[in-house]
């Protein structure tokens, strides 16, 4: 009996040649698929030995389990997902989706040689940074600018170049941690600068900075508090006052702005957010910011400011380690050009942030209709349009909520966690918000065509759930 059962376990080659396995091979590689299938077959073999009651033909069980496990593994690979969380700049989901212009620019240089560090006129070597420096300067009013791998790299390079072996004065209220891996005190220590923290968490005055200045001071550092806010009794020093103090003592005022706001955002609470231009005009001599936060471009960091200081950074060894790839430069350049041609509003991140309630309600109604029409035998779901609270994300405006809309899903047979899990691991993964036992798809963060992709994922989920789970 056992021997018969064991014989009916399909052979590896048989499983490998199913259409499902072939599809996953393209995604995971044949070797990886083989390892996963071996795991499935071993488990079934063990179950047969243990005398487990198998209710279906073994070949069917094997095929189903293989498919489930392969799907689970495939869901973990780097792939496109639908962001229905309502968090626009979502670091775990790759922050800013690129504009079509930027994607075309990447496409144009990715598969060929390019003029990355080449001056066609002289035939001589040139600097890759030239492709974006002029644009950054025109948009921000900076004298000079450098693009590096990300803002963390920008801060590290700027600090190392300006203040290694010397002191940097920073407010205790600005010793922030961003995203768990970027801590201002740690970066400062790493740069070789000595941190002099002044003032208190909620209050730092100009006098605190003045008193801390010594012959060994190189710079004053101002850090955007980004992802947190101190409420109640607070006092900080204005950029202008800090700039005057720095100038009068021959020091550099450097600012880590975090999100690189380049032009005014059409959001009520964004008025108090300073743009890069504001910071430079206000007297900061070096400003660092990210390319993939409020700017809406690829992952880069920018150091913008005074030419003499930037020129020093150009010669720094770290720049070689932080240099930016051709595809990123192409995407960044195309994104910057959108600012200069009046097309900033079409940059996906900005567009999503500025979507008004009427548009969002319509989008939610459309998604709701599509979902209700998903043909499904197990359709035990109830869909309704609900108001949502969306977030800017990326550490910007942590306490300000954006009013939005979404579709709430209730299922009789699937718990919210199970439904969300199924959405997340579908072949077109959909990331919803699960809060207070409800699954909500926020529409603010949906890109073109995402509504249809969500409907497809639903279809797939119901197909998989029609047979009771056989794990
Ligand atoms: C986001 C942020 C950083 C880190 O930027 P990355 O581009 O993620 O490296 C540094 N400083 C501030 C203030 C930030 O908001």
Coordinates of C-alpha atoms and ligand atoms in Angstrom, one line a residue:
X1 CA 0.0 0.0 0.0
X2 CA 2.7 2.5 1.1
X3 CA 4.7 1.4 -1.9
X4 CA 1.9 2.1 -4.3
X5 CA 1.5 5.5 -2.8
X6 CA 5.2 6.2 -2.9
X7 CA 5.2 5.1 -6.6
X8 CA 2.4 7.6 -7.4
X9 CA 4.5 10.5 -6.2
X10 CA 5.4 12.4 -9.4
X11 CA 9.0 12.6 -10.5
X12 CA 10.9 15.8 -10.3
X13 CA 11.1 16.0 -14.1
X14 CA 7.4 15.7 -14.4
X15 CA 6.8 18.6 -11.9
X16 CA 9.5 20.7 -13.6
X17 CA 7.8 20.5 -16.9
X18 CA 4.4 21.8 -15.8
X19 CA 3.5 25.2 -17.3
X20 CA 3.4 26.6 -13.7
X21 CA 6.9 25.5 -12.9
X22 CA 8.2 26.8 -16.2
X23 CA 6.7 30.2 -15.5
X24 CA 8.3 30.3 -12.1
X25 CA 11.6 29.2 -13.6
X26 CA 11.7 32.5 -15.5
X27 CA 11.2 34.4 -12.3
X28 CA 13.3 32.4 -9.9
X29 CA 15.7 30.4 -12.0
X30 CA 15.4 26.6 -12.7
X31 CA 17.8 25.6 -9.9
X32 CA 15.8 27.5 -7.3
X33 CA 12.6 25.9 -8.6
X34 CA 14.2 22.5 -8.3
X35 CA 15.1 23.0 -4.7
X36 CA 11.6 24.2 -3.9
X37 CA 10.0 21.2 -5.6
X38 CA 12.4 18.8 -3.9
X39 CA 11.1 20.3 -0.6
X40 CA 7.5 19.6 -1.6
X41 CA 8.2 16.0 -2.7
X42 CA 10.2 15.2 0.4
X43 CA 7.4 16.4 2.6
X44 CA 4.8 14.3 0.8
X45 CA 7.1 11.3 1.0
X46 CA 7.4 11.8 4.7
X47 CA 3.6 12.1 5.1
X48 CA 3.1 8.9 3.2
X49 CA 5.5 7.1 5.5
X50 CA 3.8 8.6 8.5
X51 CA 0.5 7.1 7.3
X52 CA -1.2 10.4 6.8
X53 CA -4.6 10.4 5.3
X54 CA -4.3 11.9 1.9
X55 CA -7.7 12.8 0.5
X56 CA -6.7 13.6 -3.1
X57 CA -4.5 11.9 -5.7
X58 CA -0.9 12.5 -4.8
X59 CA 0.0 14.0 -8.1
X60 CA -2.7 16.7 -7.6
X61 CA -1.6 17.4 -4.1
X62 CA 2.0 17.7 -5.3
X63 CA 1.1 20.1 -8.1
X64 CA -1.0 22.3 -5.8
X65 CA 1.6 22.5 -3.1
X66 CA 4.3 23.2 -5.6
X67 CA 2.4 26.0 -7.0
X68 CA 1.6 27.5 -3.6
X69 CA 5.2 27.3 -2.4
X70 CA 6.6 28.6 -5.7
X71 CA 4.1 31.5 -5.6
X72 CA 5.2 32.3 -2.0
X73 CA 8.9 32.4 -3.0
X74 CA 8.2 34.3 -6.2
X75 CA 6.4 37.0 -4.2
X76 CA 9.6 37.7 -2.4
X77 CA 11.6 38.6 -5.5
X78 CA 12.1 42.1 -6.6
X79 CA 9.0 42.9 -8.6
X80 CA 6.4 45.4 -9.3
X81 CA 3.7 45.8 -6.6
X82 CA 0.5 47.8 -6.3
X83 CA 0.8 50.3 -3.5
X84 CA -2.7 50.6 -2.0
X85 CA -1.4 51.8 1.4
X86 CA -2.0 55.4 0.9
X87 CA 1.6 56.2 1.9
X88 CA 2.9 58.1 -1.1
X89 CA 6.7 58.1 -0.5
X90 CA 7.0 54.5 0.8
X91 CA 10.6 53.7 1.4
X92 CA 10.0 49.9 1.6
X93 CA 8.2 50.1 -1.8
X94 CA 11.0 52.0 -3.5
X95 CA 9.8 55.6 -2.7
X96 CA 9.1 57.4 -6.0
X97 CA 7.8 55.7 -9.1
X98 CA 9.5 57.4 -12.1
X99 CA 7.8 59.6 -14.6
X100 CA 7.5 58.2 -18.2
X101 CA 10.0 60.8 -19.3
X102 CA 12.5 59.4 -16.8
X103 CA 11.9 55.8 -17.8
X104 CA 12.4 56.7 -21.4
X105 CA 15.7 58.4 -20.5
X106 CA 16.9 55.3 -18.7
X107 CA 15.9 53.1 -21.6
X108 CA 17.9 55.3 -24.0
X109 CA 21.2 54.7 -22.2
X110 CA 20.8 51.4 -20.5
X111 CA 21.6 49.1 -23.4
X112 CA 24.2 51.1 -25.2
X113 CA 27.5 52.9 -24.5
X114 CA 26.8 56.5 -23.5
X115 CA 28.5 59.9 -23.1
X116 CA 28.6 59.3 -19.3
X117 CA 32.1 60.7 -18.8
X118 CA 33.0 61.8 -22.3
X119 CA 33.1 65.2 -23.9
X120 CA 32.2 64.6 -27.6
X121 CA 33.7 68.0 -28.6
X122 CA 37.2 67.4 -27.3
X123 CA 37.1 63.6 -27.2
X124 CA 38.4 63.9 -23.7
X125 CA 37.2 62.6 -20.4
X126 CA 34.6 64.6 -18.6
X127 CA 32.6 64.4 -15.4
X128 CA 29.4 62.4 -15.0
X129 CA 28.1 65.0 -12.7
X130 CA 28.0 67.6 -15.5
X131 CA 24.8 65.9 -16.8
X132 CA 22.8 67.2 -13.8
X133 CA 24.8 70.0 -12.1
X134 CA 23.6 72.8 -14.3
X135 CA 20.0 71.8 -14.0
X136 CA 20.2 71.5 -10.2
X137 CA 21.8 75.0 -10.1
X138 CA 19.1 76.5 -12.3
X139 CA 16.3 75.1 -10.2
X140 CA 17.7 75.8 -6.8
X141 CA 19.9 78.9 -7.4
X142 CA 22.9 77.0 -6.1
X143 CA 26.4 77.9 -7.4
X144 CA 27.4 74.3 -7.7
X145 CA 26.0 70.8 -7.0
X146 CA 27.1 67.2 -6.8
X147 CA 24.9 64.1 -7.2
X148 CA 25.8 61.1 -5.1
X149 CA 24.3 57.7 -4.3
X150 CA 21.7 58.9 -1.8
X151 CA 21.2 61.7 0.8
X152 CA 23.0 59.7 3.5
X153 CA 26.0 59.6 1.2
X154 CA 25.6 63.3 0.6
X155 CA 25.6 64.1 4.3
X156 CA 28.6 61.9 4.9
X157 CA 30.6 63.3 2.1
X158 CA 29.8 66.9 3.0
X159 CA 30.6 66.4 6.7
X160 CA 33.9 64.5 5.9
X161 CA 35.0 67.2 3.5
X162 CA 34.0 70.1 5.7
X163 CA 34.8 69.0 9.2
X164 CA 36.9 65.8 9.5
X165 CA 39.0 66.2 12.6
X166 CA 37.2 69.4 13.6
X167 CA 34.0 70.2 15.5
X168 CA 30.4 70.5 14.2
X169 CA 27.8 72.2 16.3
X170 CA 24.3 70.8 16.1
X171 CA 21.1 71.3 18.1
X172 CA 20.1 68.4 20.5
X173 CA 16.6 68.7 19.1
X174 CA 18.0 67.7 15.7
X175 CA 19.9 64.5 16.5
X176 CA 17.3 62.5 14.6
X177 CA 17.2 58.9 13.4
X178 CA 15.7 58.4 10.0
X179 CA 14.4 55.1 8.8
X180 CA 16.3 53.1 11.5
X181 CA 19.7 53.1 9.8
X182 CA 20.5 56.8 9.5
X183 CA 21.3 58.5 12.7
X184 CA 22.8 62.0 12.7
X185 CA 25.2 61.3 15.7
X186 CA 26.4 58.1 14.0
X187 CA 27.0 59.7 10.6
X188 CA 28.8 62.6 12.3
X189 CA 31.1 60.2 14.2
X190 CA 31.7 58.2 11.0
X191 CA 32.7 61.4 9.1
X192 CA 35.5 62.0 11.6
X193 CA 33.9 65.2 12.8
X194 CA 33.4 65.8 16.5
X195 CA 29.8 66.5 17.4
X196 CA 29.0 69.3 19.8
X197 CA 25.3 69.0 20.7
X198 CA 23.9 72.2 22.1
X199 CA 20.5 73.2 23.7
X200 CA 17.7 70.9 24.7
X201 CA 15.4 68.6 22.9
X202 CA 12.7 71.2 22.6
X203 CA 14.7 74.4 22.7
X204 CA 17.9 75.6 21.2
X205 CA 18.8 79.3 21.0
X206 CA 21.3 81.2 19.0
X207 CA 23.2 81.9 22.2
X208 CA 23.7 78.1 22.7
X209 CA 25.4 77.8 19.3
X210 CA 27.5 81.0 20.0
X211 CA 28.8 79.7 23.3
X212 CA 29.8 76.4 21.8
X213 CA 32.0 77.9 19.1
X214 CA 35.7 77.2 19.6
X215 CA 38.9 77.7 17.4
X216 CA 38.4 74.1 16.3
X217 CA 34.8 74.6 15.1
X218 CA 34.3 74.0 11.3
X219 CA 30.6 74.3 10.8
X220 CA 27.1 74.6 12.2
X221 CA 24.7 71.9 11.1
X222 CA 21.0 72.2 10.8
X223 CA 19.0 69.0 10.3
X224 CA 15.4 68.7 9.1
X225 CA 13.6 66.9 11.9
X226 CA 11.8 65.0 9.1
X227 CA 9.9 62.2 10.7
X228 CA 9.1 63.7 14.1
X229 CA 7.8 66.8 15.6
X230 CA 8.1 68.3 19.1
X231 CA 4.9 69.9 20.2
X232 CA 4.2 72.3 23.0
X233 CA 6.9 74.7 24.3
X234 CA 9.6 74.8 21.6
X235 CA 12.2 77.2 20.4
X236 CA 14.7 76.9 17.6
X237 CA 16.9 79.3 15.8
X238 CA 16.1 80.6 12.4
X239 CA 18.3 79.8 9.5
X240 CA 19.0 83.5 8.9
X241 CA 20.3 84.0 12.4
X242 CA 22.5 80.9 12.2
X243 CA 23.8 82.0 8.9
X244 CA 24.8 85.4 10.3
X245 CA 26.5 83.8 13.2
X246 CA 28.4 81.3 11.0
X247 CA 29.4 84.1 8.6
X248 CA 30.7 86.4 11.4
X249 CA 32.9 83.6 12.7
X250 CA 34.1 82.2 9.4
X251 CA 32.1 79.0 9.8
X252 CA 30.0 77.1 7.3
X253 CA 26.3 76.6 7.8
X254 CA 25.3 73.3 6.5
X255 CA 21.7 72.0 6.3
X256 CA 20.5 68.4 5.8
X257 CA 17.1 69.1 4.3
X258 CA 16.1 65.5 3.8
X259 CA 13.2 65.8 1.4
X260 CA 14.3 67.9 -1.6
X261 CA 11.3 70.1 -2.1
X262 CA 12.1 72.0 -5.3
X263 CA 8.9 73.9 -6.0
X264 CA 5.9 74.9 -3.9
X265 CA 3.6 71.9 -3.2
X266 CA -0.1 72.5 -3.5
X267 CA -0.9 71.2 -0.1
X268 CA -2.2 73.3 2.8
X269 CA 0.4 72.1 5.4
X270 CA 3.3 72.3 2.9
X271 CA 3.5 76.0 3.2
X272 CA 5.9 75.8 6.2
X273 CA 8.2 73.4 4.3
X274 CA 11.2 75.2 2.9
X275 CA 12.4 74.5 -0.6
X276 CA 16.1 74.0 -1.4
X277 CA 16.1 77.5 -2.9
X278 CA 14.7 79.0 0.3
X279 CA 17.4 77.3 2.3
X280 CA 20.2 78.6 0.1
X281 CA 18.7 82.1 0.0
X282 CA 18.3 81.9 3.8
X283 CA 22.1 81.6 4.1
X284 CA 22.8 77.8 4.2
X285 CA 26.0 77.3 2.3
X286 CA 25.6 73.6 1.8
X287 CA 22.2 71.9 1.5
X288 CA 21.8 68.1 1.1
X289 CA 18.6 66.3 0.0
X290 CA 17.2 63.1 -1.5
X291 CA 16.2 62.7 -5.1
X292 CA 13.5 60.1 -4.5
X293 CA 11.4 61.8 -1.8
X294 CA 9.4 64.9 -2.5
X295 CA 11.5 65.6 -5.6
X296 CA 10.0 62.5 -7.2
X297 CA 13.0 61.2 -9.0
X298 CA 15.4 58.2 -8.7
X299 CA 17.4 57.3 -5.6
X300 CA 20.2 60.0 -5.5
X301 CA 21.5 62.4 -3.0
X302 CA 22.3 66.0 -3.9
X303 CA 24.8 68.3 -2.3
X304 CA 24.1 71.9 -3.4
X305 CA 25.6 75.2 -2.4
X306 CA 28.8 77.3 -2.5
X307 CA 31.3 76.5 -5.3
X308 CA 34.4 76.6 -3.2
X309 CA 33.0 74.1 -0.8
X310 CA 31.6 71.8 -3.5
X311 CA 34.9 71.9 -5.3
X312 CA 36.6 70.5 -2.3
X313 CA 34.1 67.7 -2.2
X314 CA 34.7 66.9 -5.9
X315 CA 38.2 65.9 -5.0
X316 CA 37.3 63.8 -1.9
X317 CA 37.9 60.0 -2.1
X318 CA 34.4 59.2 -0.9
X319 CA 32.9 60.7 -4.0
X320 CA 34.4 57.8 -6.0
X321 CA 32.6 55.4 -3.7
X322 CA 29.3 57.3 -3.9
X323 CA 29.2 58.0 -7.6
X324 CA 25.9 57.6 -9.4
X325 CA 25.2 55.1 -12.2
X326 CA 24.3 56.2 -15.7
X327 CA 20.7 54.9 -15.5
X328 CA 20.1 56.9 -12.4
X329 CA 21.7 60.0 -13.9
X330 CA 19.5 59.7 -16.9
X331 CA 16.4 59.4 -14.8
X332 CA 17.4 62.2 -12.6
X333 CA 18.2 64.5 -15.5
X334 CA 14.8 63.8 -17.1
X335 CA 13.0 64.5 -13.8
X336 CA 14.9 67.8 -13.3
X337 CA 14.0 68.8 -16.8
X338 CA 10.3 68.4 -15.9
X339 CA 10.8 71.0 -13.3
X340 CA 12.3 73.4 -15.8
X341 CA 9.7 72.8 -18.4
X342 CA 6.7 73.4 -16.2
X343 CA 5.8 69.7 -16.0
X344 CA 6.6 69.1 -12.3
X345 CA 2.9 68.5 -11.7
X346 CA 3.1 65.4 -13.8
X347 CA 5.8 63.8 -11.7
X348 CA 4.0 60.8 -10.2
X349 CA 4.9 61.5 -6.6
X350 CA 3.8 65.1 -6.8
X351 CA 0.7 64.2 -8.8
X352 CA -0.4 61.6 -6.1
X353 CA 0.2 64.1 -3.3
X354 CA -1.9 66.8 -5.0
X355 CA -4.8 64.6 -6.0
X356 CA -8.0 66.3 -4.8
X357 CA -10.9 64.6 -3.0
X358 CA -13.2 64.6 -6.0
X359 CA -10.7 62.8 -8.2
X360 CA -10.0 60.3 -5.4
X361 CA -13.7 59.6 -4.7
X362 CA -14.2 58.9 -8.4
X363 CA -11.1 56.6 -8.5
X364 CA -12.5 54.7 -5.4
X365 CA -15.9 54.4 -7.0
X366 CA -14.3 53.0 -10.2
X367 CA -12.2 50.5 -8.2
X368 CA -15.3 49.5 -6.2
X369 CA -17.2 48.8 -9.4
X370 CA -14.4 46.7 -10.9
X371 CA -14.1 44.6 -7.8
X372 CA -17.8 44.0 -7.5
X373 CA -17.7 42.7 -11.1
X374 CA -14.9 40.2 -10.5
X375 CA -16.4 36.9 -11.6
X376 CA -16.0 34.6 -8.7
X377 CA -17.8 31.6 -7.2
X378 CA -16.5 32.3 -3.8
X379 CA -17.4 36.0 -4.0
X380 CA -18.5 36.5 -0.4
X381 CA -17.0 40.0 -0.3
X382 CA -18.6 43.2 0.4
X383 CA -16.9 46.3 -1.1
X384 CA -17.7 49.9 -0.1
X385 CA -16.1 53.3 -0.8
X386 CA -14.8 54.8 2.4
X387 CA -12.9 58.0 3.4
X388 CA -9.3 57.4 4.3
X389 CA -6.3 59.2 5.8
X390 CA -3.3 59.1 3.6
X391 CA 0.3 60.0 4.4
X392 CA 3.1 61.8 2.5
X393 CA 5.6 59.4 3.9
X394 CA 9.4 59.4 3.4
X395 CA 9.7 61.1 6.7
X396 CA 8.0 64.3 5.4
X397 CA 5.0 65.8 7.3
X398 CA 4.7 62.9 9.7
X399 CA 1.8 64.4 11.6
X400 CA -0.2 65.8 8.7
X401 CA -2.8 63.6 7.1
X402 CA -4.1 63.8 3.6
X403 CA -7.8 63.3 3.1
X404 CA -8.4 60.5 0.7
X405 CA -10.7 57.7 -0.4
X406 CA -10.4 54.0 -0.6
X407 CA -12.3 50.7 -0.9
X408 CA -13.0 48.7 2.2
X409 CA -13.3 44.9 1.7
X410 CA -15.1 42.6 4.0
X411 CA -15.0 38.8 3.4
X412 CA -17.1 36.2 5.2
X413 CA -14.7 33.4 4.7
X414 CA -11.4 35.1 5.0
X415 CA -10.1 37.0 8.0
X416 CA -8.7 40.5 7.3
X417 CA -5.2 39.2 7.9
X418 CA -5.7 36.2 5.6
X419 CA -7.2 38.4 2.9
X420 CA -4.4 40.9 3.1
X421 CA -1.8 38.1 3.0
X422 CA -3.4 36.7 -0.1
X423 CA -3.4 40.1 -1.8
X424 CA 0.3 40.6 -0.9
X425 CA 1.3 37.3 -2.3
X426 CA -0.8 37.3 -5.5
X427 CA 1.2 37.2 -8.7
X428 CA 0.5 40.9 -9.0
X429 CA 1.0 41.7 -5.4
X430 CA -1.4 44.3 -3.9
X431 CA -0.4 46.0 -0.6
X432 CA -3.5 47.2 1.3
X433 CA -3.8 48.8 4.7
X434 CA -5.1 46.6 7.5
X435 CA -6.3 48.6 10.4
X436 CA -8.8 47.9 13.1
X437 CA -9.6 44.5 11.5
X438 CA -10.4 46.1 8.1
X439 CA -8.7 45.7 4.8
X440 CA -8.7 49.0 2.9
X441 CA -7.3 49.8 -0.6
X442 CA -6.3 53.5 -0.7
X443 CA -6.6 54.9 -4.2
X444 CA -4.3 57.9 -3.8
X445 CA -1.2 55.8 -4.4
X446 CA -2.6 53.8 -7.3
X447 CA -0.9 54.4 -10.7
X448 CA -2.4 54.1 -14.1
X449 CA -3.9 50.7 -14.7
X450 CA -3.6 49.6 -11.0
X451 CA -7.3 49.3 -10.6
X452 CA -7.4 46.6 -13.3
X453 CA -4.3 44.9 -11.8
X454 CA -6.1 44.7 -8.4
X455 CA -9.2 43.2 -10.0
X456 CA -7.0 40.6 -11.7
X457 CA -5.3 39.7 -8.3
X458 CA -8.8 39.3 -6.8
X459 CA -9.8 36.9 -9.5
X460 CA -6.6 34.9 -8.9
X461 CA -7.2 34.9 -5.1
X462 CA -10.7 33.5 -5.5
X463 CA -9.6 30.8 -7.9
X464 CA -7.0 29.7 -5.3
X465 CA -9.4 29.7 -2.5
X466 CA -12.2 27.8 -4.1
X467 CA -10.8 24.5 -3.0
X468 CA -10.3 24.4 0.8
X469 CA -6.6 24.9 1.5
X470 CA -4.7 21.7 1.4
X471 CA -1.6 22.7 3.3
Ligands
LIG1 C1 15.5 60.8 4.4 C2 16.5 61.6 5.1 C3 17.9 61.2 5.0 C4 18.4 60.0 4.3 O1 18.2 60.2 2.9 P1 18.4 58.9 1.9 O2 18.2 59.5 0.6 O3 17.4 57.9 2.3 O4 19.8 58.4 2.1 C5 18.8 62.0 5.7 N1 18.4 63.1 6.4 C6 17.1 63.5 6.4 C7 16.8 64.7 7.2 C8 16.1 62.8 5.8 O5 14.8 63.1 5.9

